[in-house]
XYZ file of C-alpha atoms in Angstrom:
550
model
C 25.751 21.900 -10.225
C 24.267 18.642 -11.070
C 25.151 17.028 -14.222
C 23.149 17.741 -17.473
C 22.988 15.181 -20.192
C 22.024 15.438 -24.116
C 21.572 12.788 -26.461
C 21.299 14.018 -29.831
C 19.586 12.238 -32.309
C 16.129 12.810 -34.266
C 13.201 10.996 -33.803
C 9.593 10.412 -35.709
C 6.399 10.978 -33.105
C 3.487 9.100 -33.056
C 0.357 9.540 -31.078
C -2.148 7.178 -30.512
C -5.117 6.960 -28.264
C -7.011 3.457 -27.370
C -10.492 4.165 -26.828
C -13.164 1.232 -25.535
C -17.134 1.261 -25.463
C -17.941 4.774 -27.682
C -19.632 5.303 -30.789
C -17.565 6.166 -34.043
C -17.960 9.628 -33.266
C -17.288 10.017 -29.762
C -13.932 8.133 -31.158
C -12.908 10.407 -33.234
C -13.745 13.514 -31.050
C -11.787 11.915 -28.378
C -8.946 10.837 -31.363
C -9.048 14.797 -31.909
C -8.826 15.960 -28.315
C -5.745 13.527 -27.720
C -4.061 14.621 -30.606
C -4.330 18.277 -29.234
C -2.833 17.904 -25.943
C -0.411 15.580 -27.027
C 0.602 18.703 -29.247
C 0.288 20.292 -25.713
C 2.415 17.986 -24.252
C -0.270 16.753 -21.461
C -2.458 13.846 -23.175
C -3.260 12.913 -19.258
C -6.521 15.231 -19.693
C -7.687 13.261 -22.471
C -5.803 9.440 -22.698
C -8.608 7.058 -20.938
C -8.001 5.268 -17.594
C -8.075 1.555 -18.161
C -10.055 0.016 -15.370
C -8.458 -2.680 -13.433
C -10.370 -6.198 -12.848
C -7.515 -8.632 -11.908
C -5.293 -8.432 -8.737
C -3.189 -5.123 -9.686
C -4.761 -2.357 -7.758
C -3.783 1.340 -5.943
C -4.422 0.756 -2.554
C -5.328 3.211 0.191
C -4.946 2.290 3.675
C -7.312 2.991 6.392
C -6.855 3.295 10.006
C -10.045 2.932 10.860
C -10.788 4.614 14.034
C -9.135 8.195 12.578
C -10.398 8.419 9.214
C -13.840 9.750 9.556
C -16.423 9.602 12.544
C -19.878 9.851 11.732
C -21.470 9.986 15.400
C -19.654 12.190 17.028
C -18.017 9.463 19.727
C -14.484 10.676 18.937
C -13.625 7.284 16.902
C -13.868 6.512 13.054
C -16.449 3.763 11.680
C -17.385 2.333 8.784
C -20.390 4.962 8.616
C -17.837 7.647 8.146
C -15.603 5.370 5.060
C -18.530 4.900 3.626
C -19.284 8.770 3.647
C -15.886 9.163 2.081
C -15.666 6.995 -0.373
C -16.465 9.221 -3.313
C -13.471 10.880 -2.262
C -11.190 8.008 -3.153
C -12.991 6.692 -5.973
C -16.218 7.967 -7.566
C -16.866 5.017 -9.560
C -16.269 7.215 -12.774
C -12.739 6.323 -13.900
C -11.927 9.069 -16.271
C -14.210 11.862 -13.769
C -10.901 13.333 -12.175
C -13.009 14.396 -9.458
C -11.162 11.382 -7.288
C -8.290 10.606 -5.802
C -8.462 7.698 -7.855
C -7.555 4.385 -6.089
C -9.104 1.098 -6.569
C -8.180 -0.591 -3.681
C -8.753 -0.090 -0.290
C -6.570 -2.038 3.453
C -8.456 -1.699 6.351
C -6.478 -1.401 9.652
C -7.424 -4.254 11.967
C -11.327 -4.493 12.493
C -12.318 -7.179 14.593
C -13.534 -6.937 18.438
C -10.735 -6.316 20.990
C -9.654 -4.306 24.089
C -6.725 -2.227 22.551
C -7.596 1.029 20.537
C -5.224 -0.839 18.052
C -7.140 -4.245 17.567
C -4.231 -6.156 16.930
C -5.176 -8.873 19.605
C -8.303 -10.288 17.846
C -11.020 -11.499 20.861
C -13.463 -12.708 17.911
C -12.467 -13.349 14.099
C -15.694 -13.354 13.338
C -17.605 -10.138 14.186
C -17.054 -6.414 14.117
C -15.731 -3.813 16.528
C -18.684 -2.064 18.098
C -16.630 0.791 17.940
C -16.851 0.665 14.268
C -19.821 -0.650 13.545
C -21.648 -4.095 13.177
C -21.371 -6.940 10.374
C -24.619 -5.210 8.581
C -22.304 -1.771 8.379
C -19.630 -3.601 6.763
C -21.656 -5.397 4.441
C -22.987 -2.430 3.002
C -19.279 -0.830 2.468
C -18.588 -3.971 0.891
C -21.833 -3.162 -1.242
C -20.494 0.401 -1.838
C -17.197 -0.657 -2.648
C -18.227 -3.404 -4.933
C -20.403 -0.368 -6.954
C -16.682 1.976 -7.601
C -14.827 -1.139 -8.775
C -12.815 -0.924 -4.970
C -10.887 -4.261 -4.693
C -10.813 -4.842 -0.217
C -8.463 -6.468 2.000
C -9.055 -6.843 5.605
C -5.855 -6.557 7.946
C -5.884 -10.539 9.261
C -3.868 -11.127 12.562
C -2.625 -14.796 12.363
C 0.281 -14.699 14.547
C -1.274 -14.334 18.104
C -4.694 -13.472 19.653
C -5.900 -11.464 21.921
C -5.331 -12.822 25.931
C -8.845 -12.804 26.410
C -10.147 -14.983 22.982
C -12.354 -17.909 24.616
C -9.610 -20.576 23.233
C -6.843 -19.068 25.383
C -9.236 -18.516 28.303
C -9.991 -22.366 28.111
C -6.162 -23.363 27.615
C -5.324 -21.445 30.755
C -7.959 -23.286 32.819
C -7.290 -26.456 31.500
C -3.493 -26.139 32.298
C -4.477 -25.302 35.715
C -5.502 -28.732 36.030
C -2.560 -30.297 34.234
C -4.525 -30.731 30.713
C -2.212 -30.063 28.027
C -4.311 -32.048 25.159
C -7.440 -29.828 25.076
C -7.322 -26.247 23.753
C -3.886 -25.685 24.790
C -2.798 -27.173 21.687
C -3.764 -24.081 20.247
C -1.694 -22.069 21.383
C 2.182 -22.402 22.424
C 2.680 -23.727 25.559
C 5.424 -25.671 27.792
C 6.642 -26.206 31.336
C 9.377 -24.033 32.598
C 10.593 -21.369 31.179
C 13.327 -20.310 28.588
C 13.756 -17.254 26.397
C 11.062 -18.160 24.339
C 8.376 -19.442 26.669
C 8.725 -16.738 29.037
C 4.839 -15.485 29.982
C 3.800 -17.480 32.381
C 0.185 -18.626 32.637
C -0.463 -17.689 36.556
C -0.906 -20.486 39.143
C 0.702 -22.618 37.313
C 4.698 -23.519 35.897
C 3.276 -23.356 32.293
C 4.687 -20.448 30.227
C 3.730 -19.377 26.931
C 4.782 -17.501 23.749
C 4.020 -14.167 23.171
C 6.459 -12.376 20.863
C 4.997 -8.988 21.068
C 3.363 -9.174 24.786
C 2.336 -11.082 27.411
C -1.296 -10.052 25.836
C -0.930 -11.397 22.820
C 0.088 -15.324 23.025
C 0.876 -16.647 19.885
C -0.977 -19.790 17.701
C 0.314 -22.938 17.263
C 0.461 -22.744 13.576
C 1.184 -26.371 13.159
C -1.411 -28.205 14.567
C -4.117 -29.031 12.728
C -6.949 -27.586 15.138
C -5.414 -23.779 14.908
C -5.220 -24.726 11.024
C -9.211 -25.522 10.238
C -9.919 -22.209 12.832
C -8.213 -20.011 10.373
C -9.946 -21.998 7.005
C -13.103 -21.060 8.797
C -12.114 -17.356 9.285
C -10.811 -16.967 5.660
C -14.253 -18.519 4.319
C -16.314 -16.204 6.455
C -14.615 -13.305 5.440
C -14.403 -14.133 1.545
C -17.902 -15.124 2.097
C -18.498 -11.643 2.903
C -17.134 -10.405 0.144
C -14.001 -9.463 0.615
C -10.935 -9.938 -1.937
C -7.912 -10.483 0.189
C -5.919 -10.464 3.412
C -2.910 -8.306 4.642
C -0.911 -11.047 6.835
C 0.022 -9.620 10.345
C 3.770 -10.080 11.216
C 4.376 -12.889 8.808
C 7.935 -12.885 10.124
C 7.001 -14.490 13.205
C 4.873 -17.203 11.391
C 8.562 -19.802 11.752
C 9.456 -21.152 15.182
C 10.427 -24.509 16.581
C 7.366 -25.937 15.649
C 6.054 -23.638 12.038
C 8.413 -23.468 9.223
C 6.867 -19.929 8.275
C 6.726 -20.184 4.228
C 5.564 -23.698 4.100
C 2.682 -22.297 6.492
C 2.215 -19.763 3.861
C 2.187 -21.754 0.981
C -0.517 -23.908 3.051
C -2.302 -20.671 3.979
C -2.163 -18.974 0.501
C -3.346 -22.025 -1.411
C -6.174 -23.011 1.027
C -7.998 -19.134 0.682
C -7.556 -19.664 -3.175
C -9.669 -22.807 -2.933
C -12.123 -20.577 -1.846
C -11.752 -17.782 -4.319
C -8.974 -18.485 -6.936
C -8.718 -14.509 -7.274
C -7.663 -13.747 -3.775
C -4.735 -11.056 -3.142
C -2.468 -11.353 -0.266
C 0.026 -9.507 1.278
C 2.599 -10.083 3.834
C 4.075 -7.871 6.498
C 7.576 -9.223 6.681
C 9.972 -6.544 8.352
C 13.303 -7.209 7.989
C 16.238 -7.179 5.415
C 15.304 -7.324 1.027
C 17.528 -10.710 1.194
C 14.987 -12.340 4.100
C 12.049 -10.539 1.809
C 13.338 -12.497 -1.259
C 13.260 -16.061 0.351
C 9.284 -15.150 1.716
C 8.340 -15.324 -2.292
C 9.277 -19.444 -2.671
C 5.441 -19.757 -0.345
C 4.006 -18.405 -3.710
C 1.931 -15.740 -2.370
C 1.105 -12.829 -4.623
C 3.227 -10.083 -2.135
C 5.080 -9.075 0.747
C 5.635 -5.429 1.550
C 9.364 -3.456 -0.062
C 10.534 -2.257 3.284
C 13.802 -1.976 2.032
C 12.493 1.041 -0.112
C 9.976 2.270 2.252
C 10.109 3.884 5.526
C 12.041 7.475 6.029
C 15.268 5.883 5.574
C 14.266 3.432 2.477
C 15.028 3.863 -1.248
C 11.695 5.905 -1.716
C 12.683 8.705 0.282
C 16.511 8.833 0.582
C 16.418 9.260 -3.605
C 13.464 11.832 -3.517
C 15.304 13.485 -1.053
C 19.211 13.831 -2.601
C 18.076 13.097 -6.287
C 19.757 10.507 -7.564
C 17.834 8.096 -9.439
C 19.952 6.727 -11.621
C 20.914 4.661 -8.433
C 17.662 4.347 -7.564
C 16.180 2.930 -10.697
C 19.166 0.187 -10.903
C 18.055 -0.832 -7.548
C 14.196 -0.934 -8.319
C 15.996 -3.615 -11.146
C 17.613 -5.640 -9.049
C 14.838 -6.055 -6.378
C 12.283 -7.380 -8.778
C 14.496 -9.482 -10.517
C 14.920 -11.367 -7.341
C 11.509 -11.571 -6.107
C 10.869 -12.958 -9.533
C 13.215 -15.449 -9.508
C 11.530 -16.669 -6.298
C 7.879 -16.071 -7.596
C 7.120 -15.319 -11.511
C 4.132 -14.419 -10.387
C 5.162 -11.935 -7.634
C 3.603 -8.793 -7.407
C 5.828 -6.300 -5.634
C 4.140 -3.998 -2.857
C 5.367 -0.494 -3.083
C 4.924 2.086 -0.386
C 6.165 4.635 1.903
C 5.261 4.683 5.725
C 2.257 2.966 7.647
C 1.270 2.607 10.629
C 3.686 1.281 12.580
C 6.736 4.139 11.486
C 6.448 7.903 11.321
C 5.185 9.653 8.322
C 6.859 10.485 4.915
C 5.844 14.386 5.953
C 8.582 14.202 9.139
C 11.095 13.686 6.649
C 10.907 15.807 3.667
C 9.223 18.625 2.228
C 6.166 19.274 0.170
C 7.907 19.339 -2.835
C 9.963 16.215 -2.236
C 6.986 14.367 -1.066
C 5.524 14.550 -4.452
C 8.839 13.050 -6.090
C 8.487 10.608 -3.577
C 4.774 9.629 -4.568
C 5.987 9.473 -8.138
C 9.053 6.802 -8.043
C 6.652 4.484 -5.564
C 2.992 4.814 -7.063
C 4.642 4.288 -10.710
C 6.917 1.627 -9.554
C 6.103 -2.043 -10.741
C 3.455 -3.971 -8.964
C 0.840 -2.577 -6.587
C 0.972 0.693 -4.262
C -0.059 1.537 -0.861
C -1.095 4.941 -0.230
C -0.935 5.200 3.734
C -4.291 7.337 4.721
C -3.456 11.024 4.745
C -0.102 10.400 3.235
C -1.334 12.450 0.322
C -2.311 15.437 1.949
C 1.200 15.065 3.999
C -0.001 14.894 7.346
C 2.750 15.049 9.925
C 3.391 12.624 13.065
C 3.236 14.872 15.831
C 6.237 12.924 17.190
C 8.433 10.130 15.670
C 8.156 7.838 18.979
C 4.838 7.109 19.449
C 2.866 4.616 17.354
C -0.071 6.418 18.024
C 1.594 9.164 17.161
C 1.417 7.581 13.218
C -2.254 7.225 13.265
C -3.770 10.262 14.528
C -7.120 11.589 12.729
C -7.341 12.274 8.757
C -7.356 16.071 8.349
C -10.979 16.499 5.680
C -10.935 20.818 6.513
C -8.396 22.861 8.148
C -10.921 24.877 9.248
C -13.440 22.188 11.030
C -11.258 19.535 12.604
C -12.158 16.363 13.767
C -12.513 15.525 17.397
C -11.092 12.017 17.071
C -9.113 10.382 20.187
C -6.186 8.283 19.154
C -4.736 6.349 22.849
C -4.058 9.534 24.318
C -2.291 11.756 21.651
C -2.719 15.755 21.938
C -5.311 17.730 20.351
C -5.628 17.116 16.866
C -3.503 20.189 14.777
C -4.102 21.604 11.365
C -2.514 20.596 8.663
C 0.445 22.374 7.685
C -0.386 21.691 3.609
C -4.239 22.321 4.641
C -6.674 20.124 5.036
C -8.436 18.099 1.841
C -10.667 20.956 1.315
C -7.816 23.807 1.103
C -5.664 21.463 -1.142
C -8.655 20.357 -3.668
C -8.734 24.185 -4.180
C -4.987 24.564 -4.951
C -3.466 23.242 -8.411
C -0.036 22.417 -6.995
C -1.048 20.759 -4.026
C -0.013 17.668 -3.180
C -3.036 15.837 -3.080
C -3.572 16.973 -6.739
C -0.021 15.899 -7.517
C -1.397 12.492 -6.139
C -4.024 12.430 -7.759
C -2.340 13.872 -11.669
C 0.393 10.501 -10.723
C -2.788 8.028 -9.966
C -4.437 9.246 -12.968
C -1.347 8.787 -15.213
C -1.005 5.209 -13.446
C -4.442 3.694 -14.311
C -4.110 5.661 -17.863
C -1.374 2.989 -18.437
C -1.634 -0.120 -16.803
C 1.399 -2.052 -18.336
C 3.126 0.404 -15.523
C 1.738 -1.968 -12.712
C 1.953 -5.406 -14.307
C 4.775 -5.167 -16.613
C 8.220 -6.569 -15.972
C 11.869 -4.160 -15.771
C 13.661 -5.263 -18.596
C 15.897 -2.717 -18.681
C 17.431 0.609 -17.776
C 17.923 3.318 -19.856
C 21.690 3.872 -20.859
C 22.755 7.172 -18.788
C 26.179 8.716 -17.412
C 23.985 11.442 -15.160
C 23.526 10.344 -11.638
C 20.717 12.703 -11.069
C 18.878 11.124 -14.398
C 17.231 7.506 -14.245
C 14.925 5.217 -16.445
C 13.569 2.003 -16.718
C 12.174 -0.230 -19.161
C 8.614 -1.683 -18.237
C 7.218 -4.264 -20.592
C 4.150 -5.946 -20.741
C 1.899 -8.226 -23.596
C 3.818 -6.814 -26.217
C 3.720 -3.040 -24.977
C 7.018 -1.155 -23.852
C 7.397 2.153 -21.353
C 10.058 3.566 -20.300
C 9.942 5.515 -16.810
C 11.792 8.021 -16.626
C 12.991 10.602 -13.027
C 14.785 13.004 -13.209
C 16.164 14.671 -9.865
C 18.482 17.300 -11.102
C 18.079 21.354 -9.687
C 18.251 22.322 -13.453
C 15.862 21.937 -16.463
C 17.906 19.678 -18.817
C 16.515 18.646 -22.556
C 17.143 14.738 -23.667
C 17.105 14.245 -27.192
C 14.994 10.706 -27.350
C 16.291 8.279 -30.458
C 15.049 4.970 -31.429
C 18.243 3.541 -29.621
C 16.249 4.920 -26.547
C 12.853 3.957 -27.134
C 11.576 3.088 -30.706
C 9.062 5.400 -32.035
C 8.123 7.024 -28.412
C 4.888 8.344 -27.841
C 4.184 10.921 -25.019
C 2.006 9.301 -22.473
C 2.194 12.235 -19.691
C 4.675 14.298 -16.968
C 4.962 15.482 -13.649
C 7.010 17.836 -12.090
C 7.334 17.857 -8.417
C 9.303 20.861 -7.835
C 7.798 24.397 -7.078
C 7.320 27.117 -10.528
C 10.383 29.307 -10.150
C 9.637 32.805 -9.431
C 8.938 34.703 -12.991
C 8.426 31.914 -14.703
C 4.708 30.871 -16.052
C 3.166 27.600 -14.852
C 2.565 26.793 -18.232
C 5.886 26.396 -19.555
C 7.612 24.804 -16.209
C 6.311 21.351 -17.786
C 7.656 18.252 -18.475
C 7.473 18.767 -22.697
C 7.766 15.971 -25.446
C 8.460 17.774 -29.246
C 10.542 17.385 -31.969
C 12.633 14.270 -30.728
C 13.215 16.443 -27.054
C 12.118 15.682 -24.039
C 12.263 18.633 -21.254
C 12.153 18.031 -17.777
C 12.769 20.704 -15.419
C 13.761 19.376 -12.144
C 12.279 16.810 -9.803
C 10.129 15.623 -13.040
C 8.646 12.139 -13.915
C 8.080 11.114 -17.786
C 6.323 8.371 -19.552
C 7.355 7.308 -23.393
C 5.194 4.252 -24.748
C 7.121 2.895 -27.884
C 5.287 2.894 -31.429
């Protein structure tokens, strides 16, 4: 039996609702209806989403070619995002018709040979496969209309074996020039562990980390420098707010230091748009993560929480997050200490690892989706992640990215490099799980809701964790312009009351609950609630509260 605590003390309630752009009288009607499901204990029906407009945002990520095909040539395109859209974000904040996200990463876009577009032929055009330049100005357009913030996946590492620079660096070494366009690019004679992809015809050999068709830039001359300048401008020119850096890990070698390359990078886009956001794929130990932060950029992504073995899913899966919240602590202290501005990148899975749905359960999905979309700093919402789509094997990368399920019923005919028939969803499709209360997807979107309803959750700083001897019972102190939450998770198999005191959180206000495990048989949905009243707070297992202090 998992430990039960009780604090017992007595506390005052206060309820308070901040309400922007209404008349007196829509204020006090909306005063009224937050007063009565506060007495309810669920003010998320009525409490107002604040709408973001600064560089904290609830990202969705898009594999492009399997979220939605609109012409029937078995591969998604910007036609069929654009289609969907509503379905992310309506452009109503407070509609609840959404799945409420505000920002959207799109998988690599640009032409190339692979279904994966990872080796770039052309930074400056579309896929056909997905569209043209025209296509993505008008999601852009469409976007720009629901308040959606978008970063485009940017692969600065390597390009494609075929990009007209390489092409010309081959040819040139083939007749011993090595100060043309081979500059660009890492070449040398003879080869070693690093240099070993050899440019045929010739004893020049070249580095390609990830394959022999993908060689990778010379990040340090000058030349591969202004290329990139141009690319950023063209793209921000188009209208888009940010970049998701490819394999930033790989950025250092024996000519790049990678974070002063970064700090370069990072300050040369804001020259160009002081707002931009960008995030950096760095793979590899929280330590290594830490140091990335001293290049200034706004974010790298938390692998040490995400993935099937990270902190996400190992604590949604055994419970304990008191552990888990004095972790969460102690990683954004450091990446603060490295960065004050650092904005911490929570997520799950991608597309490069299998899904959160091949390692747990419907039930401890959702408590995963609650400690990582209502942890500090922005989220990334992996595409079909809420609907707990499952990896038809764990080997594969393909295998990650096969086609977003939209109807269990009607499934799409969308090829992914080979991978079986597409399968229905074991949770249903987005139409079946719209239709069902205690889906997931209306978990995710109840958690996104409850998110955006208090925004001090994503910028605010962890100044604190809540004093606890329960393993099974964690909380954390989130503070922001003079406004203090406390988080609270609670992973035990038993409902277990907390008597709240001022020593806890002064004056605490209910700002909402969740409760990710199922309704016990013979019990009513209504009372298996997280409940705020009379100085208790109830949380029956697997359950996520928010107290704002007074």
């Amino acid at each position: 039996m998992k430990k039960l605590l009780a604090v017992v003390l007595v506390l005052c309630i206060a309820m308070s609702a901040v309400l922007c752009g209404c008349g007196s009288s829509e204020t006090e009607k909306a005063a009224a209806n937050a007063d009565k499901a506060a007495a309810k204990g669920d003010p998320v029906d009525t409490n107002k989403v604040i709408k973001s407009d600064d560089k904290y945002r609830s990202f969705y990520q898009i594999w492009i070619g399997s979220f939605c095909d609109s012409n029937n040539d078995e591969t998604g395109d910007f036609e069929g995002i654009i289609s969907k859209l509503d379905y992310l974000n309506d452009g109503n904040p407070d509609s609840g018709e959404d799945l409420g996200v505000d920002g959207i990463w799109l998988s690599p876009m640009m032409p190339s040979y692979s279904y994966h577009k990872y080796n770039v032929r052309d930074y400056f055009d579309i896929d056909p496969e997905f569209g043209t330049l025209e296509t993505f100005d008008e999601f852009i357009k469409e976007c720009d209309k629901r308040g959606i913030a978008v970063i485009i996946d940017l692969v600065v590492n390597h390009s494609a074996s075929d990009h007209p620079y390489f092409l010309k660096a081959c040819e040139e070494l083939k007749k011993g020039k090595e100060d043309g366009y081979a500059k660009y690019y890492n070449f040398k004679k003879g080869a070693d562990m690093t240099y070993n992809r050899r440019v045929t015809g010739t004893n020049y050999f070249y580095e390609g980390q990830f394959s022999s068709e993908m060689p990778d830039w010379n990040l340090s001359y000058q030349g591969t420098k202004d290329y990139f300048e141009e690319i950023v401008k063209f793209w921000l020119d188009r209208g888009v707010d940010g970049f998701r850096l490819d394999a930033v890990k790989y950025f250092s070698d024996a000519n790049t230091d990678g974070v002063e390359f970064m700090d370069w990078f990072y300050k040369m886009a804001q020259g160009y748009n002081p707002d931009v956001y960008m995030v950096g794929e760095h793979w590899d130990s929280a330590g290594s993560i830490y140091e990335q932060y001293k290049s200034g950029m706004d974010s790298y992504f938390n692998f040490k929480f995400a993935t099937t073995s990270g902190d996400y899913v190992v604590s949604a899966r055994n419970g304990m997050t008191k552990t888990f919240v004095d972790s969460l602590k102690k990683y954004n202290d450091n990446i603060l200490k490295r960065n004050e501005k650092a904005i911490n990148a929570n997520f799950l899975t991608n597309h490069d690892m299998p899904r959160v749905s091949n390692a747990l359960d419907a039930s401890e999905q959702k408590f995963a989706s609650a400690l990582y979309l209502l942890s500090p700093g922005n989220s990334f919402t992996y595409y079909g992640e809420e609907i707990g789509i499952e990896a038809p094997n764990t080997t594969n990368d393909a295998s990650f990215r096969t086609a977003m399920i939209w109807d269990n019923d009607n499934l799409p005919n969308i090829w992914v490099n080979g991978v079986a028939e597409v399968e229905p969803n074991e949770l249903g499709g987005v139409k079946q799980q719209l239709a069902d209360k205690n889906s997931l997807l209306n978990f995710y979107r109840r958690t996104l809701k409850l998110k955006n309803q208090n925004p001090e959750i994503a910028r605010g700083k962890i100044t604190g964790v809540m004093p606890t001897d329960d393993t099974y019972l964690g909380g954390y102190y989130i503070e922001h312009e003079g406004s203090k939450l406390l988080v609270i998770h609670y992973g035990g198999t038993e409902t277990m009351s907390l008597k709240v005191t001022d020593d806890i959180l002064k004056g605490a206000q209910f700002r909402g609950g969740l409760v990710a495990s199922d309704v016990p048989e013979g019990t009513k949905a209504e009372d298996y609630k997280v409940k705020f009243a009379d100085g208790t707070l109830t949380l029956p297992p697997n359950s996520t509260a928010i107290l704002k202090a007074n």
